[in-house]
GROMACS .gro file of C-alpha atoms in nm:
model
  364
    1MET     CA    1  -1.463  -0.015   1.296
    2GLU     CA    2  -1.118  -0.166   1.087
    3ALA     CA    3  -0.979   0.034   0.833
    4SER     CA    4  -0.866  -0.238   0.593
    5THR     CA    5  -0.995  -0.613   0.615
    6ALA     CA    6  -0.722  -0.730   0.385
    7LYS     CA    7  -0.446  -0.945   0.518
    8LYS     CA    8  -0.130  -0.701   0.531
    9LYS     CA    9   0.281  -0.830   0.625
   10SER     CA   10   0.307  -0.407   0.744
   11GLU     CA   11   0.047  -0.165   0.877
   12GLN     CA   12   0.064   0.068   1.152
   13VAL     CA   13  -0.305   0.182   1.306
   14LEU     CA   14  -0.300   0.566   1.351
   15ASP     CA   15  -0.604   0.656   1.538
   16GLY     CA   16  -0.491   0.894   1.798
   17SER     CA   17  -0.495   0.691   2.109
   18ASP     CA   18  -0.108   0.837   2.146
   19ILE     CA   19  -0.146   1.136   2.087
   20MET     CA   20  -0.429   1.171   2.371
   21LYS     CA   21  -0.211   1.017   2.589
   22LEU     CA   22   0.063   1.216   2.539
   23VAL     CA   23  -0.139   1.545   2.640
   24GLY     CA   24  -0.375   1.361   2.900
   25ASN     CA   25  -0.054   1.256   3.135
   26GLU     CA   26   0.018   1.637   3.260
   27GLU     CA   27   0.385   1.553   3.389
   28VAL     CA   28   0.472   1.386   3.078
   29PHE     CA   29   0.343   1.685   2.805
   30SER     CA   30   0.465   1.959   3.044
   31ASN     CA   31   0.814   1.803   2.957
   32PHE     CA   32   0.715   1.711   2.650
   33VAL     CA   33   0.634   2.075   2.560
   34ASP     CA   34   0.952   2.197   2.817
   35ASN     CA   35   1.250   1.971   2.591
   36LYS     CA   36   1.035   2.147   2.247
   37PHE     CA   37   1.027   2.509   2.372
   38GLN     CA   38   1.405   2.440   2.473
   39GLU     CA   39   1.520   2.295   2.178
   40LEU     CA   40   1.275   2.552   1.971
   41ASP     CA   41   1.424   2.878   2.222
   42LYS     CA   42   1.762   2.938   1.997
   43ASP     CA   43   1.814   3.282   2.188
   44ARG     CA   44   1.723   3.100   2.487
   45ASP     CA   45   1.476   3.426   2.653
   46GLY     CA   46   1.241   3.238   2.764
   47GLN     CA   47   1.033   3.328   2.451
   48LEU     CA   48   0.944   3.206   2.062
   49SER     CA   49   0.994   3.435   1.832
   50VAL     CA   50   0.814   3.389   1.470
   51LYS     CA   51   1.062   3.259   1.308
   52GLU     CA   52   1.137   3.035   1.597
   53LEU     CA   53   0.811   2.907   1.572
   54GLN     CA   54   0.903   2.799   1.271
   55PRO     CA   55   1.014   2.447   1.291
   56ALA     CA   56   0.711   2.370   1.543
   57VAL     CA   57   0.501   2.482   1.244
   58ALA     CA   58   0.666   2.289   1.044
   59ASP     CA   59   0.656   1.975   1.208
   60ILE     CA   60   0.274   1.949   1.244
   61GLY     CA   61   0.223   1.986   0.889
   62ALA     CA   62   0.425   1.727   0.825
   63ALA     CA   63   0.210   1.519   1.128
   64LEU     CA   64  -0.107   1.644   0.996
   65GLY     CA   65   0.046   1.520   0.589
   66LEU     CA   66  -0.010   1.826   0.444
   67PRO     CA   67   0.309   1.886   0.195
   68ALA     CA   68   0.647   2.122   0.285
   69GLN     CA   69   0.570   2.466   0.270
   70GLY     CA   70   0.609   2.684  -0.063
   71THR     CA   71   0.455   2.378  -0.274
   72SER     CA   72   0.107   2.462  -0.258
   73SER     CA   73  -0.096   2.755  -0.157
   74ASP     CA   74  -0.336   2.581   0.002
   75SER     CA   75  -0.183   2.390   0.233
   76ASP     CA   76   0.070   2.708   0.254
   77HIS     CA   77  -0.292   2.879   0.440
   78ILE     CA   78  -0.333   2.615   0.668
   79TYR     CA   79   0.048   2.647   0.772
   80SER     CA   80  -0.073   2.971   0.823
   81GLU     CA   81  -0.370   2.972   1.056
   82VAL     CA   82  -0.109   2.708   1.213
   83LEU     CA   83   0.152   3.024   1.331
   84SER     CA   84  -0.192   3.197   1.420
   85GLU     CA   85  -0.305   3.025   1.701
   86PHE     CA   86   0.089   3.061   1.805
   87THR     CA   87   0.030   3.458   1.785
   88HIS     CA   88  -0.330   3.525   1.782
   89GLY     CA   89  -0.310   3.667   1.459
   90LYS     CA   90  -0.036   3.957   1.590
   91GLN     CA   91   0.246   3.883   1.850
   92GLU     CA   92   0.558   3.915   1.774
   93LYS     CA   93   0.682   3.697   2.086
   94VAL     CA   94   0.522   3.331   2.234
   95SER     CA   95   0.568   3.244   2.595
   96LYS     CA   96   0.554   2.828   2.724
   97THR     CA   97   0.285   2.904   2.881
   98GLU     CA   98   0.136   3.037   2.500
   99PHE     CA   99   0.349   2.782   2.365
  100LYS     CA  100   0.175   2.480   2.584
  101GLU     CA  101  -0.171   2.588   2.560
  102VAL     CA  102  -0.198   2.651   2.170
  103LEU     CA  103  -0.031   2.278   2.116
  104SER     CA  104  -0.224   2.116   2.339
  105ASP     CA  105  -0.534   2.246   2.125
  106ILE     CA  106  -0.377   2.152   1.828
  107LEU     CA  107  -0.232   1.753   1.918
  108LEU     CA  108  -0.684   1.725   2.103
  109GLY     CA  109  -0.796   1.818   1.766
  110MET     CA  110  -0.515   1.573   1.528
  111ALA     CA  111  -0.597   1.284   1.771
  112ALA     CA  112  -0.982   1.362   1.802
  113GLY     CA  113  -0.968   1.348   1.433
  114LEU     CA  114  -0.728   1.030   1.387
  115LYS     CA  115  -1.028   0.892   1.627
  116ARG     CA  116  -1.299   1.007   1.379
  117ASP     CA  117  -1.058   0.867   1.089
  118PRO     CA  118  -0.849   0.622   1.186
  119ILE     CA  119  -0.543   0.587   0.916
  120VAL     CA  120  -0.348   0.249   0.830
  121ILE     CA  121  -0.008   0.284   0.763
  122LEU     CA  122   0.057   0.025   0.521
  123ARG     CA  123   0.402  -0.047   0.367
  124ILE     CA  124   0.368  -0.228   0.074
  125ASP     CA  125   0.650  -0.392  -0.082
  126GLY     CA  126   0.536  -0.609  -0.435
  127GLU     CA  127   0.390  -0.946  -0.128
  128ASP     CA  128  -0.001  -0.907  -0.228
  129LEU     CA  129   0.067  -0.810  -0.507
  130LEU     CA  130   0.216  -1.111  -0.595
  131GLU     CA  131  -0.010  -1.291  -0.396
  132PHE     CA  132  -0.334  -1.156  -0.575
  133ILE     CA  133  -0.142  -1.250  -0.930
  134ASN     CA  134  -0.151  -1.574  -0.872
  135GLY     CA  135  -0.515  -1.637  -0.627
  136PRO     CA  136  -0.808  -1.806  -0.771
  137GLY     CA  137  -0.981  -1.476  -0.872
  138TYR     CA  138  -0.722  -1.343  -1.026
  139GLU     CA  139  -0.844  -1.371  -1.379
  140ALA     CA  140  -1.203  -1.295  -1.357
  141GLU     CA  141  -1.097  -0.986  -1.210
  142ILE     CA  142  -0.875  -0.858  -1.487
  143VAL     CA  143  -1.072  -1.016  -1.747
  144SER     CA  144  -1.424  -0.765  -1.548
  145ILE     CA  145  -1.151  -0.432  -1.516
  146PHE     CA  146  -1.042  -0.574  -1.950
  147THR     CA  147  -1.427  -0.471  -2.047
  148GLN     CA  148  -1.453  -0.162  -1.821
  149ILE     CA  149  -1.148   0.018  -2.018
  150GLU     CA  150  -1.222  -0.162  -2.328
  151SER     CA  151  -1.162   0.079  -2.643
  152PRO     CA  152  -1.055  -0.019  -2.965
  153ASP     CA  153  -0.782   0.349  -2.999
  154ALA     CA  154  -0.626   0.220  -2.666
  155SER     CA  155  -0.247   0.068  -2.715
  156LEU     CA  156  -0.147  -0.220  -2.503
  157GLN     CA  157   0.041   0.000  -2.287
  158ASP     CA  158  -0.276   0.282  -2.221
  159TYR     CA  159  -0.438  -0.030  -2.189
  160ILE     CA  160  -0.205  -0.215  -1.866
  161ILE     CA  161  -0.165   0.148  -1.758
  162LYS     CA  162  -0.565   0.193  -1.680
  163ALA     CA  163  -0.603  -0.188  -1.473
  164LEU     CA  164  -0.339  -0.116  -1.269
  165GLU     CA  165  -0.517   0.255  -1.150
  166LYS     CA  166  -0.805   0.012  -1.065
  167LEU     CA  167  -0.656  -0.276  -0.820
  168SER     CA  168  -0.606  -0.113  -0.491
  169VAL     CA  169  -0.442  -0.150  -0.197
  170ASP     CA  170  -0.603  -0.462  -0.108
  171GLN     CA  171  -0.489  -0.601  -0.406
  172GLY     CA  172  -0.120  -0.451  -0.295
  173MET     CA  173  -0.114  -0.221  -0.524
  174PRO     CA  174   0.016   0.157  -0.533
  175PRO     CA  175  -0.202   0.451  -0.609
  176SER     CA  176  -0.016   0.439  -0.990
  177SER     CA  177  -0.191   0.781  -1.017
  178ASP     CA  178   0.085   0.895  -0.775
  179SER     CA  179   0.358   1.070  -0.973
  180TRP     CA  180   0.628   0.922  -0.819
  181VAL     CA  181   0.433   0.546  -0.806
  182MET     CA  182   0.401   0.641  -1.155
  183SER     CA  183   0.800   0.734  -1.209
  184ASN     CA  184   0.940   0.491  -0.987
  185ILE     CA  185   0.778   0.175  -1.039
  186VAL     CA  186   0.504   0.160  -1.386
  187GLU     CA  187   0.689   0.314  -1.655
  188PRO     CA  188   1.009   0.093  -1.513
  189ALA     CA  189   0.783  -0.208  -1.551
  190LEU     CA  190   0.640  -0.122  -1.814
  191GLN     CA  191   0.967  -0.078  -1.969
  192SER     CA  192   1.120  -0.393  -1.912
  193CYS     CA  193   0.823  -0.607  -1.949
  194CYS     CA  194   0.531  -0.450  -2.176
  195ALA     CA  195   0.519  -0.634  -2.554
  196ASN     CA  196   0.738  -0.368  -2.751
  197ASP     CA  197   0.456  -0.461  -3.000
  198GLN     CA  198   0.162  -0.207  -2.968
  199ASP     CA  199   0.018  -0.158  -3.281
  200LYS     CA  200  -0.095  -0.487  -3.266
  201PRO     CA  201  -0.453  -0.529  -3.158
  202VAL     CA  202  -0.567  -0.583  -2.773
  203SER     CA  203  -0.731  -0.898  -2.749
  204GLU     CA  204  -0.819  -1.047  -2.443
  205GLU     CA  205  -0.615  -1.276  -2.427
  206VAL     CA  206  -0.301  -1.076  -2.534
  207PHE     CA  207  -0.389  -0.839  -2.227
  208LEU     CA  208  -0.391  -1.133  -1.985
  209THR     CA  209  -0.071  -1.291  -2.052
  210GLU     CA  210   0.107  -0.901  -2.052
  211PHE     CA  211  -0.074  -0.771  -1.760
  212LYS     CA  212   0.042  -1.078  -1.563
  213ARG     CA  213   0.433  -1.014  -1.654
  214VAL     CA  214   0.357  -0.609  -1.646
  215ALA     CA  215   0.160  -0.652  -1.269
  216GLU     CA  216   0.519  -0.909  -1.160
  217CYS     CA  217   0.798  -0.646  -1.264
  218VAL     CA  218   0.595  -0.407  -1.068
  219ALA     CA  219   0.565  -0.669  -0.740
  220GLN     CA  220   0.937  -0.679  -0.812
  221ARG     CA  221   1.006  -0.319  -0.841
  222LEU     CA  222   0.830  -0.286  -0.494
  223LYS     CA  223   1.008  -0.560  -0.349
  224GLU     CA  224   1.300  -0.350  -0.460
  225GLN     CA  225   1.100  -0.012  -0.332
  226PRO     CA  226   0.877  -0.051  -0.090
  227VAL     CA  227   0.550   0.176  -0.065
  228ILE     CA  228   0.450   0.386   0.221
  229VAL     CA  229   0.060   0.430   0.156
  230ALA     CA  230  -0.179   0.605   0.395
  231HIS     CA  231  -0.481   0.421   0.397
  232ASN     CA  232  -0.862   0.616   0.580
  233GLU     CA  233  -1.178   0.411   0.566
  234ASN     CA  234  -1.508   0.539   0.685
  235THR     CA  235  -1.867   0.445   0.693
  236PHE     CA  236  -2.171   0.682   0.742
  237ASP     CA  237  -2.413   0.546   0.851
  238GLY     CA  238  -2.571   0.771   1.071
  239SER     CA  239  -2.504   0.613   1.416
  240GLY     CA  240  -2.318   0.924   1.529
  241ILE     CA  241  -2.568   1.129   1.471
  242LYS     CA  242  -2.836   0.858   1.659
  243ARG     CA  243  -2.594   0.827   2.016
  244LEU     CA  244  -2.591   1.203   2.020
  245LEU     CA  245  -2.961   1.274   1.959
  246SER     CA  246  -3.048   0.919   2.256
  247ASN     CA  247  -2.839   1.177   2.502
  248LYS     CA  248  -2.936   1.495   2.519
  249PHE     CA  249  -2.668   1.644   2.765
  250GLU     CA  250  -2.381   1.572   2.546
  251LEU     CA  251  -2.621   1.718   2.321
  252ASP     CA  252  -2.677   2.067   2.457
  253LYS     CA  253  -2.284   2.066   2.514
  254SER     CA  254  -2.269   2.089   2.226
  255LEU     CA  255  -2.482   2.291   2.044
  256ASN     CA  256  -2.453   2.536   2.346
  257THR     CA  257  -2.042   2.503   2.273
  258ALA     CA  258  -2.146   2.561   1.884
  259LEU     CA  259  -2.310   2.848   1.918
  260GLU     CA  260  -2.062   3.029   2.157
  261ASN     CA  261  -1.920   3.267   1.899
  262VAL     CA  262  -2.231   3.283   1.710
  263PRO     CA  263  -2.365   3.666   1.639
  264LYS     CA  264  -2.688   3.694   1.810
  265ASP     CA  265  -2.858   4.033   1.754
  266ARG     CA  266  -2.999   4.263   2.102
  267ASN     CA  267  -3.313   4.051   2.116
  268GLY     CA  268  -3.097   3.781   2.111
  269LYS     CA  269  -3.208   3.615   1.831
  270ILE     CA  270  -2.921   3.397   1.563
  271SER     CA  271  -2.939   3.415   1.198
  272LYS     CA  272  -3.094   3.055   1.014
  273GLU     CA  273  -2.783   3.141   0.784
  274PHE     CA  274  -2.551   3.027   1.118
  275LEU     CA  275  -2.672   2.665   1.140
  276GLN     CA  276  -2.412   2.554   0.876
  277VAL     CA  277  -2.156   2.695   1.074
  278VAL     CA  278  -2.367   2.517   1.346
  279LEU     CA  279  -2.331   2.196   1.202
  280ASP     CA  280  -1.975   2.166   1.088
  281ALA     CA  281  -1.849   2.197   1.449
  282VAL     CA  282  -2.120   2.000   1.637
  283ALA     CA  283  -1.975   1.765   1.326
  284PRO     CA  284  -1.725   1.586   1.543
  285ALA     CA  285  -1.941   1.474   1.834
  286ALA     CA  286  -2.181   1.323   1.515
  287GLY     CA  287  -1.918   1.124   1.383
  288LEU     CA  288  -1.997   1.356   1.087
  289PRO     CA  289  -1.724   1.491   0.879
  290PRO     CA  290  -1.641   1.848   0.804
  291LEU     CA  291  -1.825   2.055   0.565
  292GLY     CA  292  -1.720   1.969   0.234
  293ALA     CA  293  -1.438   1.760   0.355
  294VAL     CA  294  -1.657   1.486   0.119
  295ASP     CA  295  -1.905   1.575  -0.177
  296GLN     CA  296  -2.125   1.230  -0.090
  297MET     CA  297  -2.195   1.367   0.281
  298ASP     CA  298  -2.233   1.725   0.147
  299LYS     CA  299  -2.499   1.654  -0.125
  300VAL     CA  300  -2.725   1.474   0.222
  301PHE     CA  301  -2.624   1.803   0.413
  302ALA     CA  302  -2.779   2.054   0.106
  303ASP     CA  303  -3.121   1.809   0.148
  304SER     CA  304  -3.117   1.791   0.491
  305PHE     CA  305  -3.134   2.237   0.514
  306LYS     CA  306  -3.301   2.222   0.197
  307MET     CA  307  -3.620   1.970   0.371
  308MET     CA  308  -3.640   2.189   0.704
  309ASN     CA  309  -3.635   2.491   0.481
  310ALA     CA  310  -3.308   2.593   0.673
  311ASP     CA  311  -3.118   2.821   0.490
  312ASP     CA  312  -3.458   3.095   0.441
  313GLY     CA  313  -3.137   3.319   0.635
  314LYS     CA  314  -3.496   3.433   0.893
  315MET     CA  315  -3.373   3.528   1.272
  316VAL     CA  316  -3.516   3.301   1.513
  317LYS     CA  317  -3.467   3.234   1.864
  318GLU     CA  318  -3.159   3.013   2.018
  319GLU     CA  319  -3.429   2.708   2.140
  320GLU     CA  320  -3.604   2.703   1.782
  321PHE     CA  321  -3.237   2.753   1.610
  322LYS     CA  322  -3.175   2.391   1.865
  323LYS     CA  323  -3.416   2.251   1.723
  324ILE     CA  324  -3.389   2.341   1.339
  325LEU     CA  325  -3.029   2.202   1.418
  326THR     CA  326  -3.114   1.865   1.518
  327GLU     CA  327  -3.335   1.833   1.326
  328VAL     CA  328  -3.162   1.892   1.017
  329LEU     CA  329  -2.943   1.634   1.229
  330GLY     CA  330  -3.207   1.374   1.209
  331SER     CA  331  -3.349   1.385   0.900
  332ILE     CA  332  -2.945   1.317   0.829
  333MET     CA  333  -2.953   1.074   0.997
  334LEU     CA  334  -3.232   0.857   0.821
  335GLN     CA  335  -3.073   0.943   0.496
  336LEU     CA  336  -2.724   0.794   0.609
  337GLU     CA  337  -2.952   0.478   0.763
  338GLY     CA  338  -3.068   0.419   0.454
  339ASN     CA  339  -2.841   0.514   0.254
  340PRO     CA  340  -2.487   0.434   0.467
  341ILE     CA  341  -2.153   0.648   0.273
  342SER     CA  342  -1.923   0.461   0.252
  343VAL     CA  343  -1.533   0.726   0.213
  344SER     CA  344  -1.182   0.603   0.085
  345SER     CA  345  -0.851   0.724   0.044
  346ASN     CA  346  -0.505   0.677  -0.008
  347SER     CA  347  -0.230   0.863  -0.042
  348VAL     CA  348   0.140   0.762  -0.015
  349VAL     CA  349   0.390   0.909   0.225
  350HIS     CA  350   0.694   1.027   0.062
  351GLU     CA  351   0.922   1.066   0.338
  352PRO     CA  352   1.033   0.789   0.570
  353LEU     CA  353   0.764   0.773   0.884
  354SER     CA  354   1.009   0.768   1.133
  355SER     CA  355   1.121   1.108   0.951
  356SER     CA  356   0.832   1.318   0.855
  357SER     CA  357   0.747   1.470   1.147
  358SER     CA  358   0.922   1.516   1.511
  359LEU     CA  359   0.692   1.665   1.634
  360LEU     CA  360   0.562   1.354   1.887
  361GLN     CA  361   0.921   1.285   1.923
  362PRO     CA  362   1.012   1.165   2.189
  363PRO     CA  363   1.357   1.376   2.377
  364SER     CA  364   1.677   1.153   2.389
   0.00000   0.00000   0.00000
């Protein structure tokens, strides 16, 4: 799957392959761990304290694209979970062997996520935006946007801001919903290029003229201060589920692994309330996002559980549990084959890529 169809001057695809190569080569990965451990082990006692682990936890957060610790309660919870993985929730010291095992698991998890949902790192420098506004399809596209946002009470500046929000990275525009882009790119362009007569009625002709002037100023600002954007696209069409269901060995393996930690009663029965938990565990193998990650997909999951009467909480034998979950997967597959769901996201990377995380930086 290509993560972007537009031609970009500068892009880098993160698909997890580099991480897999690192972890998959025992000698290289061992040397990598030795160097990282030595960097972190400040007191040279051969173990890592919670304090010594903090830089590694911060690096993992940066590699996952999380904001810095202390800036968000949601991300701080993830940082705590990562630290707990290393310390098993109670240890004060972590050995090199434990550090290597946990780091390997975390990196493989990141690689699996990137393989499923590759991230394209784009450097947006104004060239694609200029190409768009000087291209043959520009006027028709902007007229369409104008009709979508037409509002009698809006000022010319309001119109232009809303129009810029509707442009995509494919048209050379970073997400203007990002506060940094707004304050460093959009607002300066508006101040220097937008007409001062804000009381004048906003006609289509005025809008087309003024929007182009501002867009050209935005392109100039991007040339002076290029914006790095992490762009991700995925289409869920049921093909991943179809592959899994057609391979009985892989299906059984995925289900058995997912069921290992699910509680059973003394008769070996499992409550159907754990179906969502097990589906979440099987999701990567089926090419599905985690529950809660994509609203449209959550609705498909809920509809499938309802159709299969899978949320009544009854206790069933393990084989019956597997059969129900397989039927749920089949129902999800049929819904997605009929109505594929495409999702995309764009996040501005506020630090240079080379310095945002040293987690995967080779030793110098």
